Amino acid sequence: MSKIISLANQKGGVGKTTTSINLSAALASQGKRVLLIDADPQANSSSGLGVEIRELDNTIYECLVNGVDPHTAIVPTKTKNLYLLPSHIDLVGAEIEMLNMEHRELLLKNMLLPIREEFDYILIDCSPSLGLITVNALTASDSVIIPVQCEFFALEGIAKLLNTIKIIKSKLNPSLKIEGFLLTMFDNRLRLSNQVYEEVKRHFGDLVFNTVIARNVRLSEAPSHGLSVLDYDPQSKGAQNYGALAKELIARNK
């Protein structure tokens, strides 16, 4: 049974793309067949996995707007078992083009129906906004992972995202669940990091992943080499954290 998970937070810089790339790679390293969908016009997941976007005929844009078969856009990555549906800057204009389309909130869901069972996990890297493409991603998903940065304004904006999730559950996708809140950029030497962890835990209890993602230089370096941190430096703290997160996610879904 395949599972579709969005990674969403309209606040930028919370480690969403870093988590999308590295959790996908960690799940793939556990023998799972994984598709990462880059639904962000910045296309950082695509470049971070070493995909040369300019050389591609089709991306998620063509699939959503022109109804192109996603099989023609999915590309293998350097990581075994991990495939990518890349993004493109053209996706910026897709929301406007999609506005007049019938069932515009269901375009991504319908696009994924024929390919869903080819993968164990489909992860969607959402853009840092709550626009139509993010609505499409949440409508197509079984659950959502919300990365939360360990900083002073960590919980700011989460209420807005939770409200969006509530609206989507009531109108478009009743079965959408919160998979979990993931604490990122954690530094246990800082009192603030520990305070944020305690606050998020107090608010959301068991919905908070046990695994936290520590600040790690290797995590920052890996995308410039077009690699996940697990391929770039398997011994690094970042690789260990995402390995642990993948195991926790698999255990939650048994």
Tab-separated table of N, CA and C in Angstrom, residues 20-160:
chain	number	residue	atom	x	y	z
A	20	SER	N	12.754	16.874	2.649
A	20	SER	CA	12.196	16.154	1.499
A	20	SER	C	13.257	15.291	0.824
A	21	ILE	N	14.414	15.898	0.563
A	21	ILE	CA	15.500	15.182	-0.118
A	21	ILE	C	16.022	14.032	0.745
A	22	ASN	N	16.329	14.340	1.990
A	22	ASN	CA	17.046	13.363	2.821
A	22	ASN	C	16.153	12.291	3.426
A	23	LEU	N	14.899	12.637	3.716
A	23	LEU	CA	13.971	11.595	4.167
A	23	LEU	C	13.668	10.642	3.014
A	24	SER	N	13.514	11.191	1.806
A	24	SER	CA	13.288	10.343	0.621
A	24	SER	C	14.451	9.370	0.433
A	25	ALA	N	15.672	9.908	0.524
A	25	ALA	CA	16.867	9.067	0.345
A	25	ALA	C	16.978	8.028	1.459
A	26	ALA	N	16.620	8.431	2.682
A	26	ALA	CA	16.698	7.493	3.816
A	26	ALA	C	15.672	6.374	3.677
A	27	LEU	N	14.475	6.709	3.208
A	27	LEU	CA	13.459	5.671	2.966
A	27	LEU	C	13.925	4.724	1.859
A	28	ALA	N	14.532	5.308	0.814
A	28	ALA	CA	15.061	4.486	-0.291
A	28	ALA	C	16.156	3.546	0.204
A	29	SER	N	16.975	4.035	1.145
A	29	SER	CA	18.067	3.202	1.682
A	29	SER	C	17.522	2.053	2.533
A	30	GLN	N	16.266	2.187	2.977
A	30	GLN	CA	15.605	1.109	3.731
A	30	GLN	C	14.916	0.120	2.794
A	31	GLY	N	15.181	0.274	1.490
A	31	GLY	CA	14.626	-0.659	0.511
A	31	GLY	C	13.253	-0.271	0.000
A	32	LYS	N	12.788	0.909	0.365
A	32	LYS	CA	11.482	1.372	-0.118
A	32	LYS	C	11.647	2.050	-1.483
A	33	ARG	N	10.665	1.855	-2.324
A	33	ARG	CA	10.669	2.531	-3.628
A	33	ARG	C	9.996	3.885	-3.436
A	34	VAL	N	10.732	4.956	-3.702
A	34	VAL	CA	10.284	6.300	-3.313
A	34	VAL	C	10.252	7.244	-4.520
A	35	LEU	N	9.171	8.043	-4.584
A	35	LEU	CA	9.093	9.129	-5.562
A	35	LEU	C	9.032	10.443	-4.793
A	36	LEU	N	9.958	11.339	-5.106
A	36	LEU	CA	9.923	12.682	-4.537
A	36	LEU	C	9.362	13.625	-5.606
A	37	ILE	N	8.288	14.331	-5.251
A	37	ILE	CA	7.693	15.301	-6.170
A	37	ILE	C	8.108	16.696	-5.733
A	38	ASP	N	8.772	17.405	-6.627
A	38	ASP	CA	9.185	18.775	-6.347
A	38	ASP	C	8.055	19.702	-6.795
A	39	ALA	N	7.262	20.170	-5.817
A	39	ALA	CA	6.118	21.036	-6.141
A	39	ALA	C	6.403	22.488	-5.772
A	40	ASP	N	7.668	22.843	-5.798
A	40	ASP	CA	8.096	24.206	-5.478
A	40	ASP	C	8.761	24.805	-6.714
A	41	PRO	N	8.279	25.963	-7.201
A	41	PRO	CA	8.869	26.576	-8.405
A	41	PRO	C	10.370	26.863	-8.284
A	42	GLN	N	10.871	26.976	-7.051
A	42	GLN	CA	12.315	27.207	-6.879
A	42	GLN	C	13.133	25.976	-7.286
A	43	ALA	N	12.485	24.831	-7.328
A	43	ALA	CA	13.091	23.569	-7.809
A	43	ALA	C	14.340	23.167	-7.035
A	44	ASN	N	14.388	23.477	-5.741
A	44	ASN	CA	15.579	23.146	-4.957
A	44	ASN	C	15.740	21.643	-4.721
A	45	SER	N	14.637	20.924	-4.607
A	45	SER	CA	14.743	19.462	-4.468
A	45	SER	C	15.342	18.850	-5.730
A	46	SER	N	14.963	19.408	-6.875
A	46	SER	CA	15.477	18.893	-8.156
A	46	SER	C	16.983	19.134	-8.272
A	47	SER	N	17.411	20.382	-8.046
A	47	SER	CA	18.848	20.685	-8.165
A	47	SER	C	19.635	20.012	-7.047
A	48	GLY	N	19.007	19.890	-5.858
A	48	GLY	CA	19.682	19.256	-4.723
A	48	GLY	C	19.937	17.772	-4.915
A	49	LEU	N	19.215	17.168	-5.871
A	49	LEU	CA	19.460	15.748	-6.199
A	49	LEU	C	20.226	15.615	-7.524
A	50	GLY	N	20.801	16.738	-7.959
A	50	GLY	CA	21.699	16.691	-9.123
A	50	GLY	C	21.003	16.586	-10.462
A	51	VAL	N	19.720	16.946	-10.528
A	51	VAL	CA	18.985	16.873	-11.806
A	51	VAL	C	19.131	18.202	-12.548
A	52	GLU	N	19.551	18.117	-13.810
A	52	GLU	CA	19.739	19.311	-14.641
A	52	GLU	C	18.407	19.649	-15.309
A	53	ILE	N	17.687	20.602	-14.709
A	53	ILE	CA	16.318	20.911	-15.137
A	53	ILE	C	16.254	21.386	-16.587
A	54	ARG	N	17.264	22.151	-17.016
A	54	ARG	CA	17.237	22.717	-18.374
A	54	ARG	C	17.279	21.650	-19.457
A	55	GLU	N	17.718	20.446	-19.105
A	55	GLU	CA	17.827	19.369	-20.095
A	55	GLU	C	16.557	18.521	-20.197
A	56	LEU	N	15.543	18.851	-19.388
A	56	LEU	CA	14.344	18.015	-19.327
A	56	LEU	C	13.267	18.495	-20.294
A	57	ASP	N	12.565	17.546	-20.896
A	57	ASP	CA	11.433	17.888	-21.768
A	57	ASP	C	10.185	18.167	-20.942
A	58	ASN	N	9.986	17.357	-19.895
A	58	ASN	CA	8.770	17.472	-19.089
A	58	ASN	C	9.088	17.565	-17.597
A	59	THR	N	8.278	18.348	-16.899
A	59	THR	CA	8.392	18.479	-15.448
A	59	THR	C	6.978	18.420	-14.870
A	60	ILE	N	6.849	18.663	-13.582
A	60	ILE	CA	5.521	18.667	-12.962
A	60	ILE	C	4.613	19.714	-13.612
A	61	TYR	N	5.201	20.779	-14.128
A	61	TYR	CA	4.412	21.839	-14.779
A	61	TYR	C	3.621	21.262	-15.965
A	62	GLU	N	4.322	20.546	-16.851
A	62	GLU	CA	3.650	19.968	-18.035
A	62	GLU	C	2.585	18.940	-17.622
A	63	CYS	N	2.880	18.213	-16.541
A	63	CYS	CA	1.925	17.200	-16.069
A	63	CYS	C	0.636	17.849	-15.557
A	64	LEU	N	0.778	18.929	-14.785
A	64	LEU	CA	-0.395	19.583	-14.196
A	64	LEU	C	-1.179	20.409	-15.211
A	65	VAL	N	-0.461	21.184	-16.016
A	65	VAL	CA	-1.114	22.163	-16.886
A	65	VAL	C	-1.515	21.563	-18.233
A	66	ASN	N	-0.661	20.684	-18.771
A	66	ASN	CA	-0.925	20.136	-20.112
A	66	ASN	C	-1.399	18.682	-20.098
A	67	GLY	N	-1.504	18.116	-18.903
A	67	GLY	CA	-1.985	16.733	-18.799
A	67	GLY	C	-1.011	15.694	-19.327
A	68	VAL	N	0.293	16.022	-19.307
A	68	VAL	CA	1.320	15.088	-19.782
A	68	VAL	C	1.424	13.898	-18.814
A	69	ASP	N	1.632	12.713	-19.344
A	69	ASP	CA	1.798	11.496	-18.532
A	69	ASP	C	3.009	11.666	-17.608
A	70	PRO	N	2.825	11.540	-16.278
A	70	PRO	CA	3.946	11.726	-15.355
A	70	PRO	C	5.113	10.768	-15.587
A	71	HIS	N	4.820	9.600	-16.192
A	71	HIS	CA	5.913	8.651	-16.492
A	71	HIS	C	6.990	9.302	-17.367
A	72	THR	N	6.566	10.253	-18.216
A	72	THR	CA	7.529	10.887	-19.129
A	72	THR	C	8.364	11.951	-18.421
A	73	ALA	N	7.946	12.320	-17.206
A	73	ALA	CA	8.661	13.372	-16.476
A	73	ALA	C	9.499	12.826	-15.316
A	74	ILE	N	9.157	11.634	-14.834
A	74	ILE	CA	9.877	11.061	-13.676
A	74	ILE	C	11.282	10.627	-14.099
A	75	VAL	N	12.265	11.017	-13.301
A	75	VAL	CA	13.653	10.658	-13.614
A	75	VAL	C	14.276	9.914	-12.430
A	76	PRO	N	15.197	8.966	-12.720
A	76	PRO	CA	15.915	8.316	-11.613
A	76	PRO	C	16.936	9.291	-11.019
A	77	THR	N	17.296	9.100	-9.770
A	77	THR	CA	18.339	9.919	-9.149
A	77	THR	C	19.585	9.060	-8.936
A	78	LYS	N	20.609	9.665	-8.356
A	78	LYS	CA	21.843	8.911	-8.089
A	78	LYS	C	21.654	7.918	-6.945
A	79	THR	N	20.536	8.049	-6.228
A	79	THR	CA	20.242	7.159	-5.101
A	79	THR	C	19.367	6.005	-5.566
A	80	LYS	N	19.789	4.782	-5.289
A	80	LYS	CA	19.010	3.602	-5.671
A	80	LYS	C	17.619	3.657	-5.030
A	81	ASN	N	16.600	3.303	-5.797
A	81	ASN	CA	15.194	3.271	-5.345
A	81	ASN	C	14.535	4.640	-5.241
A	82	LEU	N	15.277	5.717	-5.508
A	82	LEU	CA	14.705	7.061	-5.374
A	82	LEU	C	14.524	7.719	-6.745
A	83	TYR	N	13.280	8.133	-7.014
A	83	TYR	CA	12.928	8.769	-8.289
A	83	TYR	C	12.401	10.182	-8.001
A	84	LEU	N	12.496	11.019	-9.009
A	84	LEU	CA	12.107	12.417	-8.838
A	84	LEU	C	11.162	12.865	-9.949
A	85	LEU	N	10.103	13.557	-9.554
A	85	LEU	CA	9.286	14.298	-10.518
A	85	LEU	C	9.700	15.757	-10.355
A	86	PRO	N	10.542	16.256	-11.271
A	86	PRO	CA	11.183	17.555	-11.052
A	86	PRO	C	10.247	18.743	-11.240
A	87	SER	N	10.709	19.885	-10.735
A	87	SER	CA	9.974	21.131	-10.882
A	87	SER	C	10.669	22.024	-11.898
A	88	HIS	N	10.075	23.197	-12.110
A	88	HIS	CA	10.617	24.175	-13.060
A	88	HIS	C	10.090	25.541	-12.661
A	89	ILE	N	10.827	26.581	-12.956
A	89	ILE	CA	10.406	27.948	-12.643
A	89	ILE	C	9.051	28.280	-13.275
A	90	ASP	N	8.696	27.588	-14.373
A	90	ASP	CA	7.390	27.796	-15.027
A	90	ASP	C	6.226	27.546	-14.068
A	91	LEU	N	6.496	26.763	-13.031
A	91	LEU	CA	5.439	26.416	-12.073
A	91	LEU	C	4.871	27.663	-11.387
A	92	VAL	N	5.643	28.737	-11.378
A	92	VAL	CA	5.175	30.013	-10.812
A	92	VAL	C	3.869	30.435	-11.482
A	93	GLY	N	3.804	30.266	-12.801
A	93	GLY	CA	2.610	30.675	-13.548
A	93	GLY	C	1.502	29.641	-13.571
A	94	ALA	N	1.814	28.438	-13.089
A	94	ALA	CA	0.834	27.349	-13.182
A	94	ALA	C	-0.431	27.647	-12.393
A	95	GLU	N	-0.269	28.288	-11.238
A	95	GLU	CA	-1.446	28.563	-10.398
A	95	GLU	C	-2.469	29.404	-11.149
A	96	ILE	N	-1.983	30.388	-11.903
A	96	ILE	CA	-2.895	31.248	-12.673
A	96	ILE	C	-3.557	30.435	-13.787
A	97	GLU	N	-2.761	29.589	-14.461
A	97	GLU	CA	-3.308	28.770	-15.551
A	97	GLU	C	-4.316	27.745	-15.042
A	98	MET	N	-4.106	27.279	-13.792
A	98	MET	CA	-4.980	26.251	-13.223
A	98	MET	C	-6.314	26.821	-12.727
A	99	LEU	N	-6.356	28.131	-12.514
A	99	LEU	CA	-7.544	28.756	-11.913
A	99	LEU	C	-8.835	28.456	-12.659
A	100	ASN	N	-8.759	28.428	-13.998
A	100	ASN	CA	-9.967	28.222	-14.799
A	100	ASN	C	-10.217	26.759	-15.161
A	101	MET	N	-9.358	25.878	-14.645
A	101	MET	CA	-9.526	24.459	-14.969
A	101	MET	C	-10.595	23.824	-14.077
A	102	GLU	N	-11.266	22.832	-14.644
A	102	GLU	CA	-12.278	22.112	-13.876
A	102	GLU	C	-11.597	21.274	-12.793
A	103	HIS	N	-12.204	21.191	-11.620
A	103	HIS	CA	-11.642	20.415	-10.497
A	103	HIS	C	-10.168	20.772	-10.262
A	104	ARG	N	-9.894	22.064	-10.217
A	104	ARG	CA	-8.501	22.524	-10.158
A	104	ARG	C	-7.762	22.053	-8.904
A	105	GLU	N	-8.475	21.803	-7.801
A	105	GLU	CA	-7.812	21.346	-6.571
A	105	GLU	C	-7.440	19.865	-6.640
A	106	LEU	N	-7.979	19.160	-7.640
A	106	LEU	CA	-7.783	17.703	-7.726
A	106	LEU	C	-6.796	17.301	-8.820
A	107	LEU	N	-6.179	18.285	-9.477
A	107	LEU	CA	-5.305	17.970	-10.623
A	107	LEU	C	-4.161	17.044	-10.237
A	108	LEU	N	-3.496	17.345	-9.106
A	108	LEU	CA	-2.355	16.517	-8.691
A	108	LEU	C	-2.814	15.131	-8.243
A	109	LYS	N	-3.917	15.094	-7.517
A	109	LYS	CA	-4.455	13.803	-7.057
A	109	LYS	C	-4.767	12.898	-8.251
A	110	ASN	N	-5.440	13.453	-9.244
A	110	ASN	CA	-5.799	12.668	-10.435
A	110	ASN	C	-4.564	12.257	-11.236
A	111	MET	N	-3.568	13.140	-11.254
A	111	MET	CA	-2.332	12.836	-11.967
A	111	MET	C	-1.598	11.654	-11.325
A	112	LEU	N	-1.685	11.563	-9.989
A	112	LEU	CA	-0.941	10.516	-9.269
A	112	LEU	C	-1.659	9.167	-9.234
A	113	LEU	N	-2.958	9.172	-9.496
A	113	LEU	CA	-3.731	7.920	-9.407
A	113	LEU	C	-3.119	6.765	-10.201
A	114	PRO	N	-2.724	6.981	-11.484
A	114	PRO	CA	-2.198	5.848	-12.264
A	114	PRO	C	-0.810	5.372	-11.818
A	115	ILE	N	-0.058	6.216	-11.104
A	115	ILE	CA	1.321	5.819	-10.762
A	115	ILE	C	1.505	5.512	-9.275
A	116	ARG	N	0.473	5.781	-8.511
A	116	ARG	CA	0.591	5.681	-7.049
A	116	ARG	C	1.152	4.335	-6.582
A	117	GLU	N	0.594	3.262	-7.088
A	117	GLU	CA	0.975	1.933	-6.585
A	117	GLU	C	2.351	1.453	-7.073
A	118	GLU	N	3.008	2.265	-7.882
A	118	GLU	CA	4.366	1.903	-8.321
A	118	GLU	C	5.410	2.232	-7.249
A	119	PHE	N	4.975	2.952	-6.204
A	119	PHE	CA	5.911	3.392	-5.165
A	119	PHE	C	5.381	3.056	-3.777
A	120	ASP	N	6.313	2.857	-2.842
A	120	ASP	CA	5.919	2.645	-1.442
A	120	ASP	C	5.590	3.981	-0.778
A	121	TYR	N	6.406	4.970	-1.092
A	121	TYR	CA	6.185	6.311	-0.540
A	121	TYR	C	6.305	7.350	-1.652
A	122	ILE	N	5.369	8.298	-1.649
A	122	ILE	CA	5.478	9.469	-2.519
A	122	ILE	C	5.528	10.682	-1.601
A	123	LEU	N	6.631	11.414	-1.643
A	123	LEU	CA	6.786	12.614	-0.825
A	123	LEU	C	6.666	13.849	-1.711
A	124	ILE	N	5.938	14.843	-1.231
A	124	ILE	CA	5.741	16.071	-2.003
A	124	ILE	C	6.370	17.246	-1.263
A	125	ASP	N	7.369	17.855	-1.892
A	125	ASP	CA	8.013	19.048	-1.332
A	125	ASP	C	7.195	20.265	-1.765
A	126	CYS	N	6.428	20.830	-0.826
A	126	CYS	CA	5.544	21.959	-1.146
A	126	CYS	C	6.309	23.278	-1.111
A	127	SER	N	5.781	24.261	-1.818
A	127	SER	CA	6.397	25.589	-1.791
A	127	SER	C	6.024	26.280	-0.478
A	128	PRO	N	6.816	27.286	-0.060
A	128	PRO	CA	6.505	27.990	1.191
A	128	PRO	C	5.359	28.988	1.003
A	129	SER	N	4.192	28.462	0.652
A	129	SER	CA	2.996	29.293	0.498
A	129	SER	C	1.799	28.373	0.657
A	130	LEU	N	0.628	28.954	0.794
A	130	LEU	CA	-0.576	28.127	0.891
A	130	LEU	C	-1.440	28.335	-0.352
A	131	GLY	N	-0.776	28.415	-1.513
A	131	GLY	CA	-1.454	28.631	-2.781
A	131	GLY	C	-2.087	27.365	-3.330
A	132	LEU	N	-2.537	27.448	-4.578
A	132	LEU	CA	-3.297	26.363	-5.206
A	132	LEU	C	-2.494	25.075	-5.356
A	133	ILE	N	-1.190	25.188	-5.605
A	133	ILE	CA	-0.388	23.968	-5.771
A	133	ILE	C	-0.219	23.253	-4.433
A	134	THR	N	-0.039	24.018	-3.351
A	134	THR	CA	0.036	23.395	-2.019
A	134	THR	C	-1.311	22.771	-1.659
A	135	VAL	N	-2.406	23.438	-2.013
A	135	VAL	CA	-3.747	22.872	-1.797
A	135	VAL	C	-3.885	21.561	-2.571
A	136	ASN	N	-3.391	21.536	-3.810
A	136	ASN	CA	-3.381	20.304	-4.611
A	136	ASN	C	-2.595	19.197	-3.914
A	137	ALA	N	-1.428	19.560	-3.376
A	137	ALA	CA	-0.569	18.568	-2.706
A	137	ALA	C	-1.277	17.981	-1.482
A	138	LEU	N	-1.885	18.841	-0.669
A	138	LEU	CA	-2.569	18.369	0.541
A	138	LEU	C	-3.816	17.557	0.194
A	139	THR	N	-4.468	17.918	-0.907
A	139	THR	CA	-5.653	17.168	-1.348
A	139	THR	C	-5.259	15.775	-1.849
A	140	ALA	N	-4.067	15.681	-2.416
A	140	ALA	CA	-3.593	14.391	-2.963
A	140	ALA	C	-2.972	13.492	-1.896
A	141	SER	N	-2.700	14.043	-0.715
A	141	SER	CA	-1.900	13.328	0.293
A	141	SER	C	-2.737	12.546	1.294
A	142	ASP	N	-2.102	11.523	1.848
A	142	ASP	CA	-2.686	10.797	2.986
A	142	ASP	C	-2.374	11.525	4.287
A	143	SER	N	-1.193	12.164	4.317
A	143	SER	CA	-0.783	12.833	5.549
A	143	SER	C	0.208	13.950	5.232
A	144	VAL	N	0.521	14.731	6.262
A	144	VAL	CA	1.447	15.847	6.084
A	144	VAL	C	2.464	15.870	7.229
A	145	ILE	N	3.728	16.081	6.848
A	145	ILE	CA	4.788	16.298	7.829
A	145	ILE	C	5.045	17.807	7.880
A	146	ILE	N	5.075	18.357	9.085
A	146	ILE	CA	5.286	19.799	9.248
A	146	ILE	C	6.646	20.031	9.911
A	147	PRO	N	7.648	20.463	9.126
A	147	PRO	CA	8.942	20.774	9.730
A	147	PRO	C	8.848	22.087	10.520
A	148	VAL	N	9.434	22.097	11.718
A	148	VAL	CA	9.412	23.271	12.587
A	148	VAL	C	10.847	23.594	12.992
A	149	GLN	N	11.288	24.797	12.650
A	149	GLN	CA	12.654	25.210	12.978
A	149	GLN	C	12.741	25.570	14.459
A	150	CYS	N	13.835	25.168	15.094
A	150	CYS	CA	14.033	25.476	16.513
A	150	CYS	C	14.508	26.913	16.678
A	151	GLU	N	13.584	27.839	16.539
A	151	GLU	CA	13.922	29.254	16.694
A	151	GLU	C	12.755	29.980	17.341
A	152	PHE	N	12.966	31.237	17.651
A	152	PHE	CA	12.022	32.004	18.472
A	152	PHE	C	10.606	32.034	17.895
A	153	PHE	N	10.487	32.207	16.561
A	153	PHE	CA	9.160	32.321	15.952
A	153	PHE	C	8.656	30.984	15.404
A	154	ALA	N	9.117	29.896	15.997
A	154	ALA	CA	8.826	28.560	15.463
A	154	ALA	C	7.337	28.294	15.246
A	155	LEU	N	6.524	28.672	16.217
A	155	LEU	CA	5.100	28.327	16.132
A	155	LEU	C	4.280	29.364	15.371
A	156	GLU	N	4.947	30.461	15.002
A	156	GLU	CA	4.254	31.496	14.240
A	156	GLU	C	3.889	30.940	12.858
A	157	GLY	N	2.675	31.078	12.498
A	157	GLY	CA	2.270	30.609	11.169
A	157	GLY	C	1.732	29.193	11.150
A	158	ILE	N	2.057	28.413	12.192
A	158	ILE	CA	1.561	27.030	12.206
A	158	ILE	C	0.035	27.018	12.303
A	159	ALA	N	-0.514	27.980	13.055
A	159	ALA	CA	-1.977	28.058	13.197
A	159	ALA	C	-2.634	28.224	11.833
A	160	LYS	N	-2.004	29.047	10.969
A	160	LYS	CA	-2.536	29.281	9.621
A	160	LYS	C	-2.518	27.985	8.803
